[in-house]
């Protein structure tokens, strides 16, 4: 799979959870990329994604900043 | 015509082009001819206890048909007695009162030695002093030059001693042979320096002869490290100037030196914070008259931009120079090949395929003609293809419309850390 296809696949996984109302609650970075934890604020469910692709890691980081800005503001 | 005059810490000159302390400023005869050619200032060949030189002294690297891409020397400071130099400085200043004559000085790191030379030199009417804490060979083995210039405490102390007696502005010339030049620049400022100049030469060994196994250059079969300068060192010098210019504790003017060969180089150094520039290798390679093109080019550049005075460009690019952590991770460019200009040499394809991201494809059009195309979604915008491309205008790097808001590494890490803290709060 090309890097771009990998990006699309991981971005879809992230978007899927966000569209269902999940929010990023925690990010752990490690040698294999980042483990991103999502929680659903109402239903108290947690989901975890392993994001390895560099652009996908930029993508969830941008979403996290946006989420923080929305919360603050 | 734009106003090309500069004022570096009180040292005035008719233009920003000075000759650096080196062979071109060895004598009154040379400096006076340089001023006649148009140079605005000259930093006299370093004065101190007269030395003994070896021969040979220079070597150069010629790269792909370009002569003197890099230059190396194992020459020391002046080999002429101080009173001879002082007489010529006096005569030069009398003939050229509006040009800047700066005396470069180097003595042992002793207070009385600095006091003595400063007083004698200032008596003949120099416009300023430059302390040579940079020479990397020979003098360094005697505790002078870069040996004392690499120790911030010694830089500060010696600057302070000079400032105790100096009546003219004091420029401290820094060595690049140090991990972080801002450490010694700050020490110079703390010692009372009125300005700093950089860079002196970089430790180097130019090569080894494959037949004789001698070093290049060699002195009767033996070599020692020399000082490297010329066009090859420009990026190193420019970074050092920029790092000092943007440092919050270094608030003295900068005289930029290192690989400056034309007016464009000079403008770059000034945009990155230099008040003026000094030139050595380019003058040694092409003679004093290169300053004519420098003056003319600078003047046209300023006129074309509608800038009235060269001093208006000083430091204008400094706010654009930052830390990696402040760069936007979401800014994207991609390569685009102009097939009408491309000569199909395949260099970009090979470079991308072998050493980058494998996103340049060799395709065939309807008429069976092959062409190169970038798969833009996989291009990381590294620039390599456009760097190796031999044809001007065949590859453009194009800005991609933004999909995500700007985000720096520092902002990202702050957001990630805040998420972790937030999680910790929840679990409390
Ligand atoms: C042959 C030679 C002799 C030099 N002698 C001195 C010197 O006596 N004092 C000094 O401060 N710098 C000396 N330099 C360093 C230059 O002043 C300048 O800092 C360096 O060459 C970088 O500028 P460039 O790339 O324009 O040559 C010398 C350089 C060369 C090439």
CSV table of C-alpha atoms in Angstrom, one decimal, chain B residues 49-398:
chain,number,residue,atom,x,y,z
B,49,UNK,CA,54.0,40.4,17.8
B,50,UNK,CA,55.2,39.9,14.2
B,51,UNK,CA,55.2,36.2,13.3
B,52,UNK,CA,57.1,33.9,11.0
B,53,UNK,CA,55.2,32.2,8.2
B,54,UNK,CA,55.8,28.9,6.3
B,55,UNK,CA,55.5,28.2,2.7
B,56,UNK,CA,53.3,27.1,1.0
B,57,UNK,CA,50.3,28.7,2.6
B,58,UNK,CA,47.1,28.3,0.6
B,59,UNK,CA,45.1,25.5,-1.1
B,60,UNK,CA,41.7,25.5,-2.8
B,61,UNK,CA,39.0,23.2,-3.8
B,62,UNK,CA,37.7,23.6,-7.4
B,63,UNK,CA,34.3,22.0,-7.9
B,64,UNK,CA,32.8,21.0,-11.2
B,65,UNK,CA,34.6,23.7,-13.2
B,66,UNK,CA,34.2,26.4,-10.6
B,67,UNK,CA,37.5,27.6,-9.4
B,68,UNK,CA,37.9,28.3,-5.6
B,69,UNK,CA,34.7,26.9,-4.3
B,70,UNK,CA,36.5,26.6,-1.0
B,71,UNK,CA,39.9,28.1,0.1
B,72,UNK,CA,42.2,27.1,2.9
B,73,UNK,CA,45.2,28.8,4.5
B,74,UNK,CA,47.9,28.2,7.1
B,75,UNK,CA,49.1,31.8,7.2
B,76,UNK,CA,49.4,33.5,10.5
B,77,UNK,CA,48.9,37.2,11.5
B,78,UNK,CA,51.1,40.1,10.2
B,79,UNK,CA,54.8,39.4,9.9
B,80,UNK,CA,55.7,43.1,9.8
B,81,UNK,CA,56.7,45.1,12.8
B,82,UNK,CA,53.9,47.1,14.5
B,83,UNK,CA,55.5,50.5,13.8
B,84,UNK,CA,55.7,49.8,10.1
B,85,UNK,CA,52.0,49.0,10.0
B,86,UNK,CA,51.0,52.0,12.1
B,87,UNK,CA,52.8,54.4,9.9
B,88,UNK,CA,50.9,53.0,6.9
B,89,UNK,CA,47.6,53.1,8.7
B,90,UNK,CA,48.2,56.7,9.6
B,91,UNK,CA,49.0,57.6,6.0
B,92,UNK,CA,46.0,55.7,4.7
B,93,UNK,CA,43.6,57.3,7.1
B,94,UNK,CA,45.0,60.7,6.2
B,95,UNK,CA,44.4,60.1,2.5
B,96,UNK,CA,41.0,58.5,3.0
B,97,UNK,CA,39.4,60.2,6.0
B,98,UNK,CA,35.9,59.0,5.0
B,99,UNK,CA,36.7,55.4,4.7
B,100,UNK,CA,36.7,53.0,7.6
B,101,UNK,CA,40.1,51.7,8.8
B,102,UNK,CA,39.8,49.1,11.5
B,103,UNK,CA,42.8,47.6,13.2
B,104,UNK,CA,42.6,43.9,13.8
B,105,UNK,CA,44.5,42.9,16.9
B,106,UNK,CA,45.7,39.7,18.5
B,107,UNK,CA,48.0,39.4,21.6
B,108,UNK,CA,48.4,37.0,24.4
B,109,UNK,CA,45.5,36.9,26.9
B,110,UNK,CA,47.1,39.3,29.3
B,111,UNK,CA,45.7,42.7,30.4
B,112,UNK,CA,48.9,44.7,29.9
B,113,UNK,CA,49.4,43.2,26.4
B,114,UNK,CA,46.0,44.3,25.3
B,115,UNK,CA,46.3,47.8,26.9
B,116,UNK,CA,49.7,48.4,25.2
B,117,UNK,CA,48.5,47.5,21.7
B,118,UNK,CA,45.2,49.3,21.9
B,119,UNK,CA,46.9,52.5,23.0
B,120,UNK,CA,49.6,52.4,20.2
B,121,UNK,CA,47.0,51.6,17.5
B,122,UNK,CA,44.5,54.2,18.5
B,123,UNK,CA,47.2,56.9,18.5
B,124,UNK,CA,47.4,56.7,14.7
B,125,UNK,CA,43.7,57.4,14.2
B,126,UNK,CA,42.0,54.1,13.4
B,127,UNK,CA,38.2,54.2,13.3
B,128,UNK,CA,37.8,51.0,15.3
B,129,UNK,CA,39.3,47.8,16.6
B,130,UNK,CA,38.6,44.2,15.7
B,131,UNK,CA,39.8,41.6,18.2
B,132,UNK,CA,40.9,38.5,16.4
B,133,UNK,CA,39.6,35.6,18.6
B,134,UNK,CA,39.2,33.4,15.5
B,135,UNK,CA,42.4,32.4,13.8
B,136,UNK,CA,42.3,28.6,14.1
B,137,UNK,CA,45.9,27.6,13.3
B,138,UNK,CA,49.4,28.5,14.6
B,139,UNK,CA,48.4,31.3,16.9
B,140,UNK,CA,45.9,29.0,18.6
B,141,UNK,CA,48.8,26.7,19.6
B,142,UNK,CA,50.2,29.7,21.5
B,143,UNK,CA,46.9,30.3,23.4
B,144,UNK,CA,45.7,33.1,21.1
B,145,UNK,CA,43.1,33.3,18.3
B,146,UNK,CA,40.5,30.6,18.4
B,147,UNK,CA,42.1,29.0,21.4
B,148,UNK,CA,40.9,31.9,23.5
B,149,UNK,CA,38.0,32.6,21.3
B,150,UNK,CA,36.5,29.2,22.1
B,151,UNK,CA,36.3,29.9,25.8
B,152,UNK,CA,33.4,32.4,26.6
B,153,UNK,CA,35.1,33.5,29.9
B,154,UNK,CA,38.3,34.4,28.0
B,155,UNK,CA,36.4,36.3,25.3
B,156,UNK,CA,34.5,38.3,27.9
B,157,UNK,CA,37.6,39.0,30.0
B,158,UNK,CA,39.8,40.1,27.0
B,159,UNK,CA,37.0,42.3,25.6
B,160,UNK,CA,36.7,43.9,29.0
B,161,UNK,CA,40.4,44.6,29.1
B,162,UNK,CA,40.3,46.2,25.7
B,163,UNK,CA,37.2,48.3,26.6
B,164,UNK,CA,39.1,49.5,29.7
B,165,UNK,CA,41.3,51.6,27.5
B,166,UNK,CA,39.7,51.8,24.0
B,167,UNK,CA,38.4,55.1,22.8
B,168,UNK,CA,37.1,53.7,19.5
B,169,UNK,CA,34.4,51.1,18.9
B,170,UNK,CA,35.5,47.5,19.6
B,171,UNK,CA,34.4,44.7,17.3
B,172,UNK,CA,34.9,41.1,18.5
B,173,UNK,CA,35.6,38.7,15.7
B,174,UNK,CA,34.4,35.2,16.5
B,175,UNK,CA,35.6,31.8,15.6
B,176,UNK,CA,33.1,29.3,14.0
B,177,UNK,CA,35.1,26.4,15.5
B,178,UNK,CA,32.7,26.1,18.3
B,179,UNK,CA,29.4,24.2,18.8
B,180,UNK,CA,27.3,27.3,19.6
B,181,UNK,CA,28.6,30.6,18.5
B,182,UNK,CA,25.9,32.5,20.5
B,183,UNK,CA,27.8,31.5,23.7
B,184,UNK,CA,30.9,33.4,22.7
B,185,UNK,CA,28.9,36.2,21.0
B,186,UNK,CA,27.0,36.7,24.3
B,187,UNK,CA,30.3,36.7,26.2
B,188,UNK,CA,31.7,39.4,23.9
B,189,UNK,CA,28.6,41.5,24.5
B,190,UNK,CA,28.9,41.0,28.2
B,191,UNK,CA,32.5,42.1,28.0
B,192,UNK,CA,31.3,45.4,26.5
B,193,UNK,CA,31.9,44.7,22.8
B,194,UNK,CA,30.3,47.4,20.6
B,195,UNK,CA,29.9,45.0,17.7
B,196,UNK,CA,30.7,41.4,16.8
B,197,UNK,CA,32.0,40.0,13.5
B,198,UNK,CA,31.8,36.5,12.1
B,199,UNK,CA,33.1,34.2,10.8
B,200,UNK,CA,36.8,33.6,10.9
B,201,UNK,CA,38.0,30.4,9.1
B,202,UNK,CA,36.9,26.8,9.8
B,203,UNK,CA,39.4,24.1,10.8
B,204,UNK,CA,40.1,22.1,7.7
B,205,UNK,CA,42.4,19.7,5.9
B,206,UNK,CA,42.0,20.2,2.1
B,207,UNK,CA,43.1,16.8,1.0
B,208,UNK,CA,45.8,14.2,0.7
B,209,UNK,CA,47.9,13.6,-2.4
B,210,UNK,CA,47.2,10.1,-3.7
B,211,UNK,CA,50.7,9.6,-5.1
B,212,UNK,CA,52.9,11.2,-2.4
B,213,UNK,CA,50.5,10.7,0.5
B,214,UNK,CA,51.4,14.3,1.6
B,215,UNK,CA,48.8,16.6,2.9
B,216,UNK,CA,47.5,19.4,0.7
B,217,UNK,CA,49.1,21.9,1.2
B,218,UNK,CA,52.3,20.5,2.7
B,219,UNK,CA,55.4,22.1,4.1
B,220,UNK,CA,58.4,19.9,3.3
B,221,UNK,CA,56.3,16.8,3.6
B,222,UNK,CA,54.3,17.8,6.7
B,223,UNK,CA,50.9,19.4,7.1
B,224,UNK,CA,48.8,21.0,9.8
B,225,UNK,CA,45.2,22.0,9.8
B,226,UNK,CA,44.3,25.2,8.2
B,227,UNK,CA,41.3,27.6,8.1
B,228,UNK,CA,38.6,27.1,5.5
B,229,UNK,CA,36.7,30.0,3.8
B,230,UNK,CA,35.3,31.1,0.5
B,231,UNK,CA,31.9,30.3,-1.1
B,232,UNK,CA,31.6,26.9,0.5
B,233,UNK,CA,31.4,28.3,4.0
B,234,UNK,CA,28.6,30.9,3.2
B,235,UNK,CA,25.7,28.8,4.6
B,236,UNK,CA,27.6,28.1,7.8
B,237,UNK,CA,28.4,31.8,8.2
B,238,UNK,CA,24.9,33.0,7.4
B,239,UNK,CA,23.4,30.7,10.0
B,240,UNK,CA,25.8,31.9,12.6
B,241,UNK,CA,25.0,35.6,11.8
B,242,UNK,CA,21.3,34.8,11.9
B,243,UNK,CA,21.5,32.9,15.2
B,244,UNK,CA,23.3,35.8,16.8
B,245,UNK,CA,20.9,38.3,15.3
B,246,UNK,CA,17.8,36.6,16.7
B,247,UNK,CA,19.3,35.9,20.1
B,248,UNK,CA,17.6,38.0,22.8
B,249,UNK,CA,20.8,38.7,24.8
B,250,UNK,CA,23.0,39.7,21.8
B,251,UNK,CA,22.0,43.2,21.1
B,252,UNK,CA,25.1,44.6,19.3
B,253,UNK,CA,25.5,45.2,15.6
B,254,UNK,CA,27.0,42.4,13.4
B,255,UNK,CA,29.6,42.6,10.7
B,256,UNK,CA,29.0,39.6,8.4
B,257,UNK,CA,31.9,37.5,7.0
B,258,UNK,CA,32.2,34.2,5.2
B,259,UNK,CA,31.9,33.3,1.6
B,260,UNK,CA,30.5,36.6,0.4
B,261,UNK,CA,31.3,36.9,-3.3
B,262,UNK,CA,28.8,39.3,-4.7
B,263,UNK,CA,26.1,41.8,-3.9
B,264,UNK,CA,23.5,39.1,-3.6
B,265,UNK,CA,25.4,37.4,-0.8
B,266,UNK,CA,25.9,40.8,0.9
B,267,UNK,CA,22.1,41.5,0.8
B,268,UNK,CA,21.4,38.1,2.3
B,269,UNK,CA,23.8,38.7,5.2
B,270,UNK,CA,22.3,42.1,5.8
B,271,UNK,CA,18.7,40.8,5.7
B,272,UNK,CA,19.8,38.3,8.3
B,273,UNK,CA,21.0,41.0,10.6
B,274,UNK,CA,24.5,42.1,9.5
B,275,UNK,CA,25.0,45.9,9.4
B,276,UNK,CA,27.8,45.5,6.8
B,277,UNK,CA,29.9,42.8,5.3
B,278,UNK,CA,33.6,41.8,5.0
B,279,UNK,CA,35.1,40.0,2.1
B,280,UNK,CA,38.4,38.1,1.8
B,281,UNK,CA,38.4,35.1,-0.6
B,282,UNK,CA,36.4,36.7,-3.4
B,283,UNK,CA,38.9,39.7,-3.4
B,284,UNK,CA,41.8,37.3,-3.4
B,285,UNK,CA,40.3,35.4,-6.3
B,286,UNK,CA,39.1,38.3,-8.5
B,287,UNK,CA,41.0,41.4,-7.3
B,288,UNK,CA,39.8,44.6,-5.7
B,289,UNK,CA,37.6,45.6,-8.7
B,290,UNK,CA,34.9,43.1,-7.9
B,291,UNK,CA,33.6,45.8,-5.5
B,292,UNK,CA,32.4,47.8,-8.5
B,293,UNK,CA,29.9,45.1,-9.4
B,294,UNK,CA,28.9,44.8,-5.7
B,295,UNK,CA,28.2,48.5,-5.4
B,296,UNK,CA,26.3,48.7,-8.7
B,297,UNK,CA,24.3,45.5,-8.1
B,298,UNK,CA,23.3,46.6,-4.6
B,299,UNK,CA,22.3,50.0,-5.8
B,300,UNK,CA,20.1,48.6,-8.6
B,301,UNK,CA,18.6,46.1,-6.2
B,302,UNK,CA,17.6,48.8,-3.7
B,303,UNK,CA,16.3,51.1,-6.5
B,304,UNK,CA,14.2,48.3,-8.0
B,305,UNK,CA,12.7,47.7,-4.6
B,306,UNK,CA,12.1,51.4,-3.9
B,307,UNK,CA,14.4,51.3,-0.8
B,308,UNK,CA,16.1,54.6,-0.1
B,309,UNK,CA,18.9,53.4,2.2
B,310,UNK,CA,20.8,50.1,2.5
B,311,UNK,CA,20.4,50.4,6.3
B,312,UNK,CA,16.7,49.9,5.8
B,313,UNK,CA,17.2,46.2,4.9
B,314,UNK,CA,19.2,45.3,8.0
B,315,UNK,CA,17.6,42.4,9.9
B,316,UNK,CA,14.4,42.3,7.8
B,317,UNK,CA,14.6,38.5,7.5
B,318,UNK,CA,15.5,37.8,11.1
B,319,UNK,CA,11.9,37.4,12.3
B,320,UNK,CA,11.4,34.8,9.6
B,321,UNK,CA,14.2,32.7,11.1
B,322,UNK,CA,13.0,30.5,13.9
B,323,UNK,CA,13.3,27.1,15.6
B,324,UNK,CA,12.2,23.9,13.8
B,325,UNK,CA,9.5,23.5,16.5
B,326,UNK,CA,7.8,26.7,15.3
B,327,UNK,CA,7.5,25.6,11.6
B,328,UNK,CA,4.0,24.7,10.3
B,329,UNK,CA,3.7,20.9,10.0
B,330,UNK,CA,0.5,21.3,7.8
B,331,UNK,CA,2.1,23.4,5.1
B,332,UNK,CA,2.6,21.4,1.9
B,333,UNK,CA,4.3,21.8,-1.4
B,334,UNK,CA,4.6,19.2,-4.2
B,335,UNK,CA,6.8,18.9,-7.3
B,336,UNK,CA,5.3,19.6,-10.7
B,337,UNK,CA,7.3,18.7,-13.9
B,338,UNK,CA,6.8,21.0,-16.9
B,339,UNK,CA,6.9,18.5,-19.7
B,340,UNK,CA,7.5,21.2,-22.3
B,341,UNK,CA,10.8,22.2,-20.5
B,342,UNK,CA,11.8,18.8,-19.2
B,343,UNK,CA,14.6,17.1,-21.3
B,344,UNK,CA,13.7,13.6,-20.0
B,345,UNK,CA,17.1,13.1,-18.5
B,346,UNK,CA,15.5,11.0,-15.8
B,347,UNK,CA,17.7,12.4,-13.0
B,348,UNK,CA,14.6,13.4,-11.0
B,349,UNK,CA,13.1,9.9,-11.4
B,350,UNK,CA,16.3,8.2,-10.3
B,351,UNK,CA,16.8,10.5,-7.3
B,352,UNK,CA,13.2,10.1,-6.2
B,353,UNK,CA,13.1,6.3,-6.8
B,354,UNK,CA,16.4,5.5,-5.2
B,355,UNK,CA,16.7,8.1,-2.4
B,356,UNK,CA,13.3,9.7,-1.7
B,357,UNK,CA,9.7,8.8,-1.9
B,358,UNK,CA,9.2,6.9,-5.2
B,359,UNK,CA,6.6,9.3,-6.6
B,360,UNK,CA,8.0,10.3,-10.0
B,361,UNK,CA,6.7,8.0,-12.7
B,362,UNK,CA,7.9,7.4,-16.2
B,363,UNK,CA,4.9,7.2,-18.4
B,364,UNK,CA,4.2,7.0,-22.1
B,365,UNK,CA,1.8,9.2,-24.0
B,366,UNK,CA,-0.5,8.3,-26.9
B,367,UNK,CA,2.2,8.8,-29.5
B,368,UNK,CA,4.6,6.5,-27.6
B,369,UNK,CA,6.7,9.3,-26.2
B,370,UNK,CA,7.9,8.9,-22.7
B,371,UNK,CA,7.4,11.6,-20.1
B,372,UNK,CA,7.9,12.1,-16.3
B,373,UNK,CA,5.0,12.8,-13.9
B,374,UNK,CA,4.8,13.4,-10.2
B,375,UNK,CA,2.2,11.4,-8.2
B,376,UNK,CA,1.4,14.4,-6.2
B,377,UNK,CA,-0.4,12.6,-3.4
B,378,UNK,CA,2.8,10.7,-2.5
B,379,UNK,CA,5.1,13.7,-2.9
B,380,UNK,CA,6.5,15.0,0.4
B,381,UNK,CA,7.8,18.3,-1.2
B,382,UNK,CA,11.4,17.5,-0.2
B,383,UNK,CA,12.8,19.5,-3.2
B,384,UNK,CA,15.3,16.8,-4.2
B,385,UNK,CA,14.0,16.4,-7.8
B,386,UNK,CA,14.2,20.1,-8.4
B,387,UNK,CA,17.7,20.2,-6.8
B,388,UNK,CA,19.1,17.5,-9.1
B,389,UNK,CA,17.3,18.7,-12.2
B,390,UNK,CA,19.8,20.3,-14.7
B,391,UNK,CA,17.2,22.4,-16.5
B,392,UNK,CA,16.0,25.7,-15.0
B,393,UNK,CA,12.2,25.8,-14.9
B,394,UNK,CA,11.6,22.1,-15.6
B,395,UNK,CA,10.4,21.4,-12.1
B,396,UNK,CA,8.3,23.8,-10.0
B,397,UNK,CA,7.6,23.3,-6.4
B,398,UNK,CA,3.9,24.2,-6.0
